Coordinates of C-alpha atoms in Angstrom, one line a residue:
X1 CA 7.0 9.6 50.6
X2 CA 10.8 10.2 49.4
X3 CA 11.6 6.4 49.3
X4 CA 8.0 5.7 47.3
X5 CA 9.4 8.2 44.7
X6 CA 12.5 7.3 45.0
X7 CA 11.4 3.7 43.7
X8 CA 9.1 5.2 41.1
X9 CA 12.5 7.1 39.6
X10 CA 14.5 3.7 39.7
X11 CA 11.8 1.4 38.3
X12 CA 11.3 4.4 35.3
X13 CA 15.3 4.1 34.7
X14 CA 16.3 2.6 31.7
X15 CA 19.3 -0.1 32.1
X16 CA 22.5 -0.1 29.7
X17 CA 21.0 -3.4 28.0
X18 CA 18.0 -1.4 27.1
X19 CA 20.0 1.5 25.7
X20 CA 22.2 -0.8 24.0
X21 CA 19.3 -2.8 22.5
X22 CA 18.0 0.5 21.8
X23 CA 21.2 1.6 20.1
X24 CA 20.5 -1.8 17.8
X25 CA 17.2 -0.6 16.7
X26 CA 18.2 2.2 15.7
X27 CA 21.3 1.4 13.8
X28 CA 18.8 -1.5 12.0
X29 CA 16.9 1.5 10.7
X30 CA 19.4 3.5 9.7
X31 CA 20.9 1.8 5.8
X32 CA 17.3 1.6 3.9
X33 CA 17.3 6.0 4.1
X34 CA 21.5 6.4 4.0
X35 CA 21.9 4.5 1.1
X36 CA 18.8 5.4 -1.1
X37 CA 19.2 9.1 -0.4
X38 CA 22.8 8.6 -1.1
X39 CA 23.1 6.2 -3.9
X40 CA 20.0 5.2 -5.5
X41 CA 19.6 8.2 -8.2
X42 CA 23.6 7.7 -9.1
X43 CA 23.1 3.8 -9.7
X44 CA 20.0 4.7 -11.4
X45 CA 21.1 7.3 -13.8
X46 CA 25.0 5.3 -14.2
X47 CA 24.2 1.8 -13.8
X48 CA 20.5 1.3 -14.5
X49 CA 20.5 3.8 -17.5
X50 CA 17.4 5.6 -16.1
X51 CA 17.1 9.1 -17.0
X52 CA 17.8 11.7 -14.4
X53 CA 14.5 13.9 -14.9
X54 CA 12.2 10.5 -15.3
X55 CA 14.1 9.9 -11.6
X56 CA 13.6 13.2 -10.2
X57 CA 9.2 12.6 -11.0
X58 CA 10.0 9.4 -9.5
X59 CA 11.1 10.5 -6.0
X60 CA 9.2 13.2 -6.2
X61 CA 5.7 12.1 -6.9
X62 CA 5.9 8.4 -5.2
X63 CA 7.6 10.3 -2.0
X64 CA 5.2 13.0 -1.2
X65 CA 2.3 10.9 -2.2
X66 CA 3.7 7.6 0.0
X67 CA 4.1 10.5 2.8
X68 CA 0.6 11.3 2.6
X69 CA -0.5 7.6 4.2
X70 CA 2.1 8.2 7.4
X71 CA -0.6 10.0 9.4
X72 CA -3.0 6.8 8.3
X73 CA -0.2 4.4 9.1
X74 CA 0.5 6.3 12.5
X75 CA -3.3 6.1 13.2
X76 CA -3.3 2.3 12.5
X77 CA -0.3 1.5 14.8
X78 CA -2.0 3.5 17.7
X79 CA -5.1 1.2 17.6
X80 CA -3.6 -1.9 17.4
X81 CA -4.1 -3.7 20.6
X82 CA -1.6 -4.1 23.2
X83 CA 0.1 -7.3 23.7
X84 CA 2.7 -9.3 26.3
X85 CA 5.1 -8.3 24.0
X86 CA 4.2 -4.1 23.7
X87 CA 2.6 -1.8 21.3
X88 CA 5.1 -1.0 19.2
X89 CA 7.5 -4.0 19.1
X90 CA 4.9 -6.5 17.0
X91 CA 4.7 -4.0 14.2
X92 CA 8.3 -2.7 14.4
X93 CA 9.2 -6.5 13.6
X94 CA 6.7 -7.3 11.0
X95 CA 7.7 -4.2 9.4
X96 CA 11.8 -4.6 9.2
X97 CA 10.9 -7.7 7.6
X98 CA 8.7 -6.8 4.8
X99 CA 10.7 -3.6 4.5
X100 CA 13.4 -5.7 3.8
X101 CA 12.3 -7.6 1.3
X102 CA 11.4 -4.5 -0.9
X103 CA 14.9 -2.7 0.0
X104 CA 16.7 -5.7 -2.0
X105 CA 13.9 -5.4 -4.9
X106 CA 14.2 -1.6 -5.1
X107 CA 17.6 -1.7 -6.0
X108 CA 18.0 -5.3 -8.2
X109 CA 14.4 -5.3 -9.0
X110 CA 15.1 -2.8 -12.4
X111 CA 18.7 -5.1 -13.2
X112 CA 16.4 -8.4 -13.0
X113 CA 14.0 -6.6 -15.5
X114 CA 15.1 -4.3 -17.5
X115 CA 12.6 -4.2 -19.9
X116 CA 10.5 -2.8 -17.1
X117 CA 12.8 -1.3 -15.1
X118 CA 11.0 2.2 -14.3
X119 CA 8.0 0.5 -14.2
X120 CA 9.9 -1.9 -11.4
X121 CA 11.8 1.5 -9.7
X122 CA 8.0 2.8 -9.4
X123 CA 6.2 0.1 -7.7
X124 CA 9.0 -0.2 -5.5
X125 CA 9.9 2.7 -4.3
X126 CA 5.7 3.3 -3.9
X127 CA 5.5 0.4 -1.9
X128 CA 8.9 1.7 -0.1
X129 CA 7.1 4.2 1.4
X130 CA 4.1 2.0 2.5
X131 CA 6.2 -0.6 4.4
X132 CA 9.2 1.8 5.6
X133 CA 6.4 3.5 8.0
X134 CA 5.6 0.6 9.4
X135 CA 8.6 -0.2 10.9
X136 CA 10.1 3.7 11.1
X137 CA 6.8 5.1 13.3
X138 CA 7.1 2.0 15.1
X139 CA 10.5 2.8 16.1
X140 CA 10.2 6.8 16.9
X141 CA 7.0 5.5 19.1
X142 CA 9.0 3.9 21.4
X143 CA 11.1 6.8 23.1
X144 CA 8.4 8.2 24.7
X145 CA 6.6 5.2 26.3
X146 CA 10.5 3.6 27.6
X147 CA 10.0 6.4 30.1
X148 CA 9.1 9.5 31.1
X149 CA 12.1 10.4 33.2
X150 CA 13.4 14.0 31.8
X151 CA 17.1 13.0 32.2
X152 CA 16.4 9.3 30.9
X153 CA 14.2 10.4 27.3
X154 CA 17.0 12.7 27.2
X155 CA 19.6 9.9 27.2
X156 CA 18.1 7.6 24.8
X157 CA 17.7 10.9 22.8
X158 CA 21.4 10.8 22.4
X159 CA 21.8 7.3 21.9
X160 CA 19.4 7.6 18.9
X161 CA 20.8 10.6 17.3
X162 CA 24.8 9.6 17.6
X163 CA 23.8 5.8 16.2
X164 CA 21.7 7.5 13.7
X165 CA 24.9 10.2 12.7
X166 CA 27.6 7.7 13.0
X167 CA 25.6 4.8 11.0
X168 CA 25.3 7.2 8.5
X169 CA 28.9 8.6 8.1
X170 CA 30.3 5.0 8.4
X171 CA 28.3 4.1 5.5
X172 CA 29.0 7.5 3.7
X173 CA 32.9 6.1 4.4
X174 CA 32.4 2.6 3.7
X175 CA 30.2 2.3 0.7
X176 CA 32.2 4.6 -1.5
X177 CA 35.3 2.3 -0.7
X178 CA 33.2 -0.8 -1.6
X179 CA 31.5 0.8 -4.8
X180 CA 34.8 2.0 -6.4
X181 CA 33.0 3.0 -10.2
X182 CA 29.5 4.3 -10.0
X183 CA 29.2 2.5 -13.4
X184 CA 29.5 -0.8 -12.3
X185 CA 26.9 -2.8 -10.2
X186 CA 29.3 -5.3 -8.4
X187 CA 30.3 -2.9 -6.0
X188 CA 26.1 -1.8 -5.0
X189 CA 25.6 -5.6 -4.7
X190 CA 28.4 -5.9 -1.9
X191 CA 27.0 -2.8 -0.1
X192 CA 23.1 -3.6 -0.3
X193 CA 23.7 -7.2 0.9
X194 CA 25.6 -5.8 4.0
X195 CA 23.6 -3.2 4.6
X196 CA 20.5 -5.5 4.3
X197 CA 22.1 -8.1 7.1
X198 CA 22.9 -5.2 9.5
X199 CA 18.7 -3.8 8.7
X200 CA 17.2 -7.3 9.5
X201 CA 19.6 -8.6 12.2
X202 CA 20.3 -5.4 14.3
X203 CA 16.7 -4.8 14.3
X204 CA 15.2 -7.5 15.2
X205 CA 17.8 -8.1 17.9
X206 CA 17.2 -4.8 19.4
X207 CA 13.6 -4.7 19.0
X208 CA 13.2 -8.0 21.7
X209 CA 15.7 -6.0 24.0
X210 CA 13.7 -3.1 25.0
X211 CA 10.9 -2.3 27.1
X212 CA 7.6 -0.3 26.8
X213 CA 7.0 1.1 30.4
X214 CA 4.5 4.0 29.8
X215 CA 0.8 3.2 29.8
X216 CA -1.9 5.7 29.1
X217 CA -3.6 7.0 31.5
X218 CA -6.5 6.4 29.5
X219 CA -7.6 3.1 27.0
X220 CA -9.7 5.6 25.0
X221 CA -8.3 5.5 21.6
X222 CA -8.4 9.3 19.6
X223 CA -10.9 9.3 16.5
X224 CA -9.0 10.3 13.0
X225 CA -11.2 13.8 14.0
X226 CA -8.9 13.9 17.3
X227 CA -5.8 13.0 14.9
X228 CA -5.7 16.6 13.3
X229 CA -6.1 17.8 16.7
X230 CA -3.0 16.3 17.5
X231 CA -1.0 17.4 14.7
X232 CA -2.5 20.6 14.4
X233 CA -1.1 21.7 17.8
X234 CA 1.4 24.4 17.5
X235 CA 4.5 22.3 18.7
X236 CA 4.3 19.4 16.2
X237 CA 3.4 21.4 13.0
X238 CA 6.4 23.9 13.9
X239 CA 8.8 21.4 14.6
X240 CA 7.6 19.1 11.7
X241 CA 8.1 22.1 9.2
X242 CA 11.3 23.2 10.3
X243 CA 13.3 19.5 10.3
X244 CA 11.7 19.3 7.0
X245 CA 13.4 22.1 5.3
X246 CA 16.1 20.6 7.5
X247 CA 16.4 17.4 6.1
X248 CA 15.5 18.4 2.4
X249 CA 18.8 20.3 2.7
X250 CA 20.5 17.3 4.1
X251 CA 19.4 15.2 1.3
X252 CA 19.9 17.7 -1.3
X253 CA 23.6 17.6 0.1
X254 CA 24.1 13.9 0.3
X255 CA 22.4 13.1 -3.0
X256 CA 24.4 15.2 -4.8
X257 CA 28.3 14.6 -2.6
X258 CA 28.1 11.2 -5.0
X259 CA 28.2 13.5 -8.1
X260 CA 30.6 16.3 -6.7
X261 CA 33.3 14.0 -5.7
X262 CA 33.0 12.1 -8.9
X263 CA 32.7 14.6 -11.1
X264 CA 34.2 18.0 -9.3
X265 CA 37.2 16.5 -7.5
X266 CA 37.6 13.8 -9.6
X267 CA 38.3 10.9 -6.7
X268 CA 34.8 9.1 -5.2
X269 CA 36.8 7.8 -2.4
X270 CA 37.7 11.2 -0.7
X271 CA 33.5 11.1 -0.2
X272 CA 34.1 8.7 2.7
X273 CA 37.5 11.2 3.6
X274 CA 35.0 14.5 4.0
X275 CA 32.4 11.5 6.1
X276 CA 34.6 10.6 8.1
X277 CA 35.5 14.5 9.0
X278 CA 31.7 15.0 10.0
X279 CA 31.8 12.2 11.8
X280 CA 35.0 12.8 13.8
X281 CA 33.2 16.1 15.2
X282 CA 29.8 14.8 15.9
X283 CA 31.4 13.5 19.1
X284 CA 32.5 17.2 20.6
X285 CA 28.9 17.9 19.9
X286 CA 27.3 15.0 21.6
X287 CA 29.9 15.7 24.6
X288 CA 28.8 19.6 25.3
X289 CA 25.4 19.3 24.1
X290 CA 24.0 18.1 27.4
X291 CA 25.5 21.1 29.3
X292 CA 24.2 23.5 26.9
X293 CA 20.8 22.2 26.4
X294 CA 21.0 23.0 30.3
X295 CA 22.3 26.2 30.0
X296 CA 20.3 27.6 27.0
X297 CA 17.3 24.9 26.4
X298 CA 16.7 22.5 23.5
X299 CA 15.2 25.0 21.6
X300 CA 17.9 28.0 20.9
X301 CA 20.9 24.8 21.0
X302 CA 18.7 22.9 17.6
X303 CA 18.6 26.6 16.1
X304 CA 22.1 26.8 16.4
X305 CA 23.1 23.7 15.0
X306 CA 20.3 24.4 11.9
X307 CA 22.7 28.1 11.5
X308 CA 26.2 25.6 11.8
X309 CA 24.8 23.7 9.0
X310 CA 23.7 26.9 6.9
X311 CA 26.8 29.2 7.6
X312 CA 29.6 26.3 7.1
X313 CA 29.1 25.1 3.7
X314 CA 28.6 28.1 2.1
X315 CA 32.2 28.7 3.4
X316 CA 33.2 26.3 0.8
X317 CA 32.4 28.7 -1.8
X318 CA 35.6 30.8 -1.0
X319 CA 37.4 27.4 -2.9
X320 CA 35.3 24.3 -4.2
X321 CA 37.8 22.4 -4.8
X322 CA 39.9 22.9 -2.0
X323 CA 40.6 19.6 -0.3
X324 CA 41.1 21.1 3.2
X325 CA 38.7 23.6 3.1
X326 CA 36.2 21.3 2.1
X327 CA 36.9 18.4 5.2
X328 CA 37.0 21.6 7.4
X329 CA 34.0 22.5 6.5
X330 CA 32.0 19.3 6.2
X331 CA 33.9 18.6 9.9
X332 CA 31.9 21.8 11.1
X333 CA 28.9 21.2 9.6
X334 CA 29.1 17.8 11.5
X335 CA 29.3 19.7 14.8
X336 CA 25.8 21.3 14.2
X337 CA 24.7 17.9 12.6
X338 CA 25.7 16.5 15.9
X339 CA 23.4 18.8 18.0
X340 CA 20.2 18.6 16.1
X341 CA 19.7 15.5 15.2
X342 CA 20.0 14.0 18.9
X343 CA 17.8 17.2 20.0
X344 CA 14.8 16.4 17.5
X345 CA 14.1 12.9 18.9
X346 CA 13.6 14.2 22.1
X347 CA 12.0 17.4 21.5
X348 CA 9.4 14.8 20.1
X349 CA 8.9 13.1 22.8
X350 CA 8.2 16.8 24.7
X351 CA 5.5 17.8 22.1
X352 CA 3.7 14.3 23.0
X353 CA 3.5 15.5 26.4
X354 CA 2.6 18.4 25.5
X355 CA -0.9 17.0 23.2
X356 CA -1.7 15.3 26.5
X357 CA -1.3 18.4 28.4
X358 CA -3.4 19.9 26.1
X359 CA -5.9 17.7 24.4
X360 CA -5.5 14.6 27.2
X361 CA -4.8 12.2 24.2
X362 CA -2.1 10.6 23.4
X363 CA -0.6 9.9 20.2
X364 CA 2.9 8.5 20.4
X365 CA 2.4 6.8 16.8
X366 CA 0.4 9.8 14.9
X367 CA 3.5 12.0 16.1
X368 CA 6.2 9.7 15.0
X369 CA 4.7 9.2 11.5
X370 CA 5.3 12.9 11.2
X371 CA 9.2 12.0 11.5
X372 CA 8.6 9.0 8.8
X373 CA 6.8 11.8 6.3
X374 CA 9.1 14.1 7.0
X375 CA 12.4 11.3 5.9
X376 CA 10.0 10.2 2.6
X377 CA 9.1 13.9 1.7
X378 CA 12.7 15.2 2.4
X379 CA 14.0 12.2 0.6
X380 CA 11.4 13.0 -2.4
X381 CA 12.0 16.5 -2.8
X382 CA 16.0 16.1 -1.8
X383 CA 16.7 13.7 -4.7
X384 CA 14.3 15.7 -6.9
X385 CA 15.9 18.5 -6.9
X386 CA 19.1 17.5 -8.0
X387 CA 17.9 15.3 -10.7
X388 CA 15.6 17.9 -12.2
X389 CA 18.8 20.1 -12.2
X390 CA 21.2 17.9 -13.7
X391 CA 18.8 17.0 -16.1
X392 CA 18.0 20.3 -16.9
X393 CA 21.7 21.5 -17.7
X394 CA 22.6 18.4 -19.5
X395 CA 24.1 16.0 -17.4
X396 CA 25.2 12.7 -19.4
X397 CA 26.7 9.9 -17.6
X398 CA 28.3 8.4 -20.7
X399 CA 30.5 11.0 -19.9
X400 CA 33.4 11.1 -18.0
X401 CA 34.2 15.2 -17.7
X402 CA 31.0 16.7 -17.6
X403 CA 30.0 20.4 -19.3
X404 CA 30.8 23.5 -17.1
X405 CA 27.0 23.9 -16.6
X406 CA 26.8 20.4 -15.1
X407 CA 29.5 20.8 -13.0
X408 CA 28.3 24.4 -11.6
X409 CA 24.9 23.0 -11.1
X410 CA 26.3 20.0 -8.9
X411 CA 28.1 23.1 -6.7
X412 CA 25.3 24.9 -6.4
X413 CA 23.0 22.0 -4.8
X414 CA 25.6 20.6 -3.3
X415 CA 25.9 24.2 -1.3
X416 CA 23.8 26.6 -1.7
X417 CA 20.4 24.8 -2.4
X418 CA 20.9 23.1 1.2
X419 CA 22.3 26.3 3.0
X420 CA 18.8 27.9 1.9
X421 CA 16.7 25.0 2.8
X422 CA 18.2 25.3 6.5
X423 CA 18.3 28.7 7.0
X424 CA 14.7 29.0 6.4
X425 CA 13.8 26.3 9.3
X426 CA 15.7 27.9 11.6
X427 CA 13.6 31.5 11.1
X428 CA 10.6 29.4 11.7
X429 CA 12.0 27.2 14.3
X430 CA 13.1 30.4 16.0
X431 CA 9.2 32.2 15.6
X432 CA 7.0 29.6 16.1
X433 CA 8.1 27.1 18.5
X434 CA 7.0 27.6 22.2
X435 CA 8.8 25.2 23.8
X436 CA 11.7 27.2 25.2
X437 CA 13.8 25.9 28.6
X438 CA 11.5 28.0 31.1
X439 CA 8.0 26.9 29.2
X440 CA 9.5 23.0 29.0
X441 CA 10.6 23.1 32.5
X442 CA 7.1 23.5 33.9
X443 CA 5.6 21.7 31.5
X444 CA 8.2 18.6 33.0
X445 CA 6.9 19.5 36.1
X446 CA 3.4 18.9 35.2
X447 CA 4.3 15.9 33.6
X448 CA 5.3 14.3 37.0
X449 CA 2.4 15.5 38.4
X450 CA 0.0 13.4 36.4
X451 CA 2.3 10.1 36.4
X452 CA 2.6 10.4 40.1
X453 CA 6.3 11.5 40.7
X454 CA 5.6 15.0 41.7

C-alpha cells in the first residue's frame, strides 16, 4: 500500500519543464493587463487627444459590462470537449491569438482613424473583454487540474504569482525608459510591439509544455442552474469580493503612478526607479511566505499582505515628494504584493475543491472566469476613477505644470483611494472566508480521500 501511494504522489508531481512552461504561460498573459492598466488612459488622454471623462465611461461601462459574459465564457470553456491535447490548452491558444490581434488594434486602432477614434477605443476595448477571457480563464483553469498535490498546487502557486509580480514591475521599469514623453507615440509603438511578441510567443510556447493530469471524477457537465451554485458558495463569492477591492486599489495606484511621476515629481523615469523597489522586495516575500503559510495558514498571511498594502502608502503622506520615502514605501508595499498575489491563485484552486466537496461538481473554468471579471472590473472601475477625477478638477494635458487641484487629486488616488479600496477587502476577507489552516487541512485530507491517495 505505501509503494502504490508512493507512485500515485510521484506520477501527480509536476517536473521543472512543466513549471517552467508554466512560468511561460503565465508571463504570455501578463503585458495585455500591465500595460492597459498602466498606460492606455495616459496615451489616450496625451497622445490620442481623448478626453479624460469620455475615457473614464469608457473603462467603466465596456469593463463591467464585458465582465458580465466571464461566468458565460467560464461556462462555455467547461463544456467544451476534451481532446489529446487537454481541456484548457485548445482554447488558451485560440484565445492568445485572437487576443492579440485586438491588443495591437486597441492601442493603434484610434491613431489609424482618428476620425473615429472613440468610436475605434470602444469596440476595442468591448471586444477586449470578450476575447481576453478566453484565453485568461483558460489559463487560471489549469492550476487545479496539473495536480492535486497540496505541496505541488502550492508550488505552481508561486511560480504564477512571482512571474505575474515581476512581469509586471519589469515592465513598470522598462516601458517608462522606452516611452520617454507621454506626448509622443514612438515610444508606445516600441513597447506594444515587444510586449505583443513576448504575449504571442511565451504563450504559446508554454501552453504545449504543460500537462492536464486531473480528470473528473464525473463526465456530468453542471447546468448554468448548477453554475450559481458554484459561485454562490461562500468561499468563492468572499474571496472574489475581497481581491476585487484588492485589485481596484492596485489599478487605481498604477493608473495614476504615470500621472504622479509626470506631473508631481516631475521625472517619468524614476516610475521604473519606485518598480524596481517593489520588485526587489517581492523576493523576501516569496522566500518566507511558504513558512508562514505553514505556520499561520493562507488565510490570516493574504490579510496581512492586503494591511502591508493599505498601511504603507499612506505612509507616503508624511512627504509626497520625498524620493526615499516614496521607493521605501513602494519597496514595502511590494512585500505584501509579494504575499498575496502568489496566495490568491492557490487559494483558488482550494475553493474548487471545496464546490466538489460540497456540491460534487466541478467547475475549474466557472471559478477562473471570476479571476478574469475581477481583472476587467478592477481594470474598469481602477481607470475610471482616476479619469473621472482628473477630469473633474481640470486636468489639461496641453499643459505641462498642472493646477494645484490637479495635482492633489493625482495624490489622493494615487494613495489614499487605493489604501481604502484594500483595507475594506481585508475586513471582509478577515469575516467571511472559512478557509482557515485547521478547516483547509481537513478539507486536504478529504481531498486525498476521494482521488485515492489517502
Amino acid at each position: 500500500m505505501k509503494n502504490s501511494n508512493s507512485k500515485e504522489v510521484k506520477a501527480d508531481a509536476v517536473t521543472v519543464k512543466e513549471k517552467f512552461s508554466y512560468a511561460l504561460v503565465n508571463l504570455g498573459n501578463i503585458p495585455i493587463t500591465a500595460l492597459t492598466s498602466s498606460f492606455l488612459l495616459i496615451f489616450y488622454t496625451n497622445v490620442v487627444g481623448l478626453d479624460p471623462k469620455a475615457c473614464g465611461t469608457l473603462f467603466l461601462i465596456a469593463r463591467v459590462l464585458d465582465g458580465l459574459n466571464d461566468p458565460i465564457v467560464g461556462f462555455f470553456i467547461d463544456h467544451l470537449p476534451n481532446t489529446k491535447h487537454g481541456h484548457f490548452r485548445p482554447p488558451l491558444i485560440v484565445g492568445t491569438i485572437l487576443c492579440s490581434i485586438n491588443f495591437l488594434l486597441l492601442w493603434f486602432g484610434p491613431l489609424f482613424f482618428p476620425v473615429f477614434k472613440l468610436g475605434i477605443a470602444y469596440i476595442t476595448y468591448l471586444l477586449l473583454g470578450v476575447l481576453f477571457p478566453v484565453m485568461d480563464i483558460s489559463l487560471n483553469s489549469l492550476l487545479p487540474v496539473m495536480t492535486t498535490d497540496v505541496d505541488e498546487r502550492n508550488s505552481l502557486s508561486t511560480v504564477k504569482g512571482v512571474v505575474y509580480m515581476v512581469g509586471m514591475m519589469i515592465l513598470n521599469i522598462v516601458a517608462p525608459i522606452v516611452i520617454d514623453d507621454t506626448n509622443e507615440a514612438s515610444g508606445y509603438i516600441i513597447v506594444i510591439l515587444a510586449a505583443l511578441a513576448v504575449v504571442v510567443g511565451c504563450s504559446l510556447v508554454g501552453t504545449l509544455g504543460v500537462r492536464e493530469r486531473v480528470q473528473p471524477q464525473t463526465t456530468e457537465k453542471y447546468s448554468i442552474k448548477d453554475m450559481f451554485r458554484i459561485l454562490a458558495q461562500r468561499p468563492v463569492w468572499v474571496m472574489f469580493l475581497a481581491s476585487l477591492l484588492m485589485t481596484v486599489g492596485m489599478f487605481v495606484s498604477n493608473t495614476v503612478n504615470t500621472y504622479f511621476f509626470t506631473y508631481i515629481i516631475g521625472d517619468f523615469s524614476l516610475f521604473g526607479i519606485a518598480s524596481a523597489a517593489s520588485m526587489i522586495c517581492l523576493f523576501p516575500a516569496m522566500l518566507v511566505s511558504g513558512k508562514l503559510v505553514n505556520k499561520f495558514g493562507k488565510k490570516t498571511m493574504f490579510i496581512a499582505g492586503l494591511l502591508c498594502m493599505t498601511l504603507f502608502p499612506l505612509l507616503r503622506l508624511i512627504a509626497v515628494d520625498n524620493l526615499p520615502l516614496i521607493f521605501i514605501c513602494t519597496g514595502l508595499v511590494g512585500f505584501g504584493q509579494g504575499l498575496t498575489m502568489p496566495l490568491s491563485y492557490g487559494m483558488q484552486a482550494d475553493n474548487t475543491d471545496y464546490v466538489e466537496l460540497k456540491t460534487g461538481l466541478r467547475g475549474e473554468a466557472a471559478i477562473a472566469s471570476l479571476s478574469s471579471l475581477i481583472t476587467k472590473c478592477a481594470m474598469g472601475i481602477g481607470g475610471a476613477i482616476p479619469a473621472y477625477l482628473l477630469g473633474f478638477v481640470g486636468f489639461d494635458s496641453s499643459l505641462a505644470q498642472q493646477p494645484d487641484a490637479v495635482k492633489q487629486m493625482i495624490i489622493v488616488c494615487v494613495l489614499i483611494v487605493p489604501a481604502l479600496f484594500t483595507v475594506v477587502g481585508a475586513v471582509i476577507m478577515g469575516a467571511g472566508y472559512p478557509l482557515g489552516k485547521e478547516a483547509l487541512e481537513k478539507q486536504n485530507e478529504q481531498m486525498n480521500q476521494i482521488h485515492g491517495k489517502a
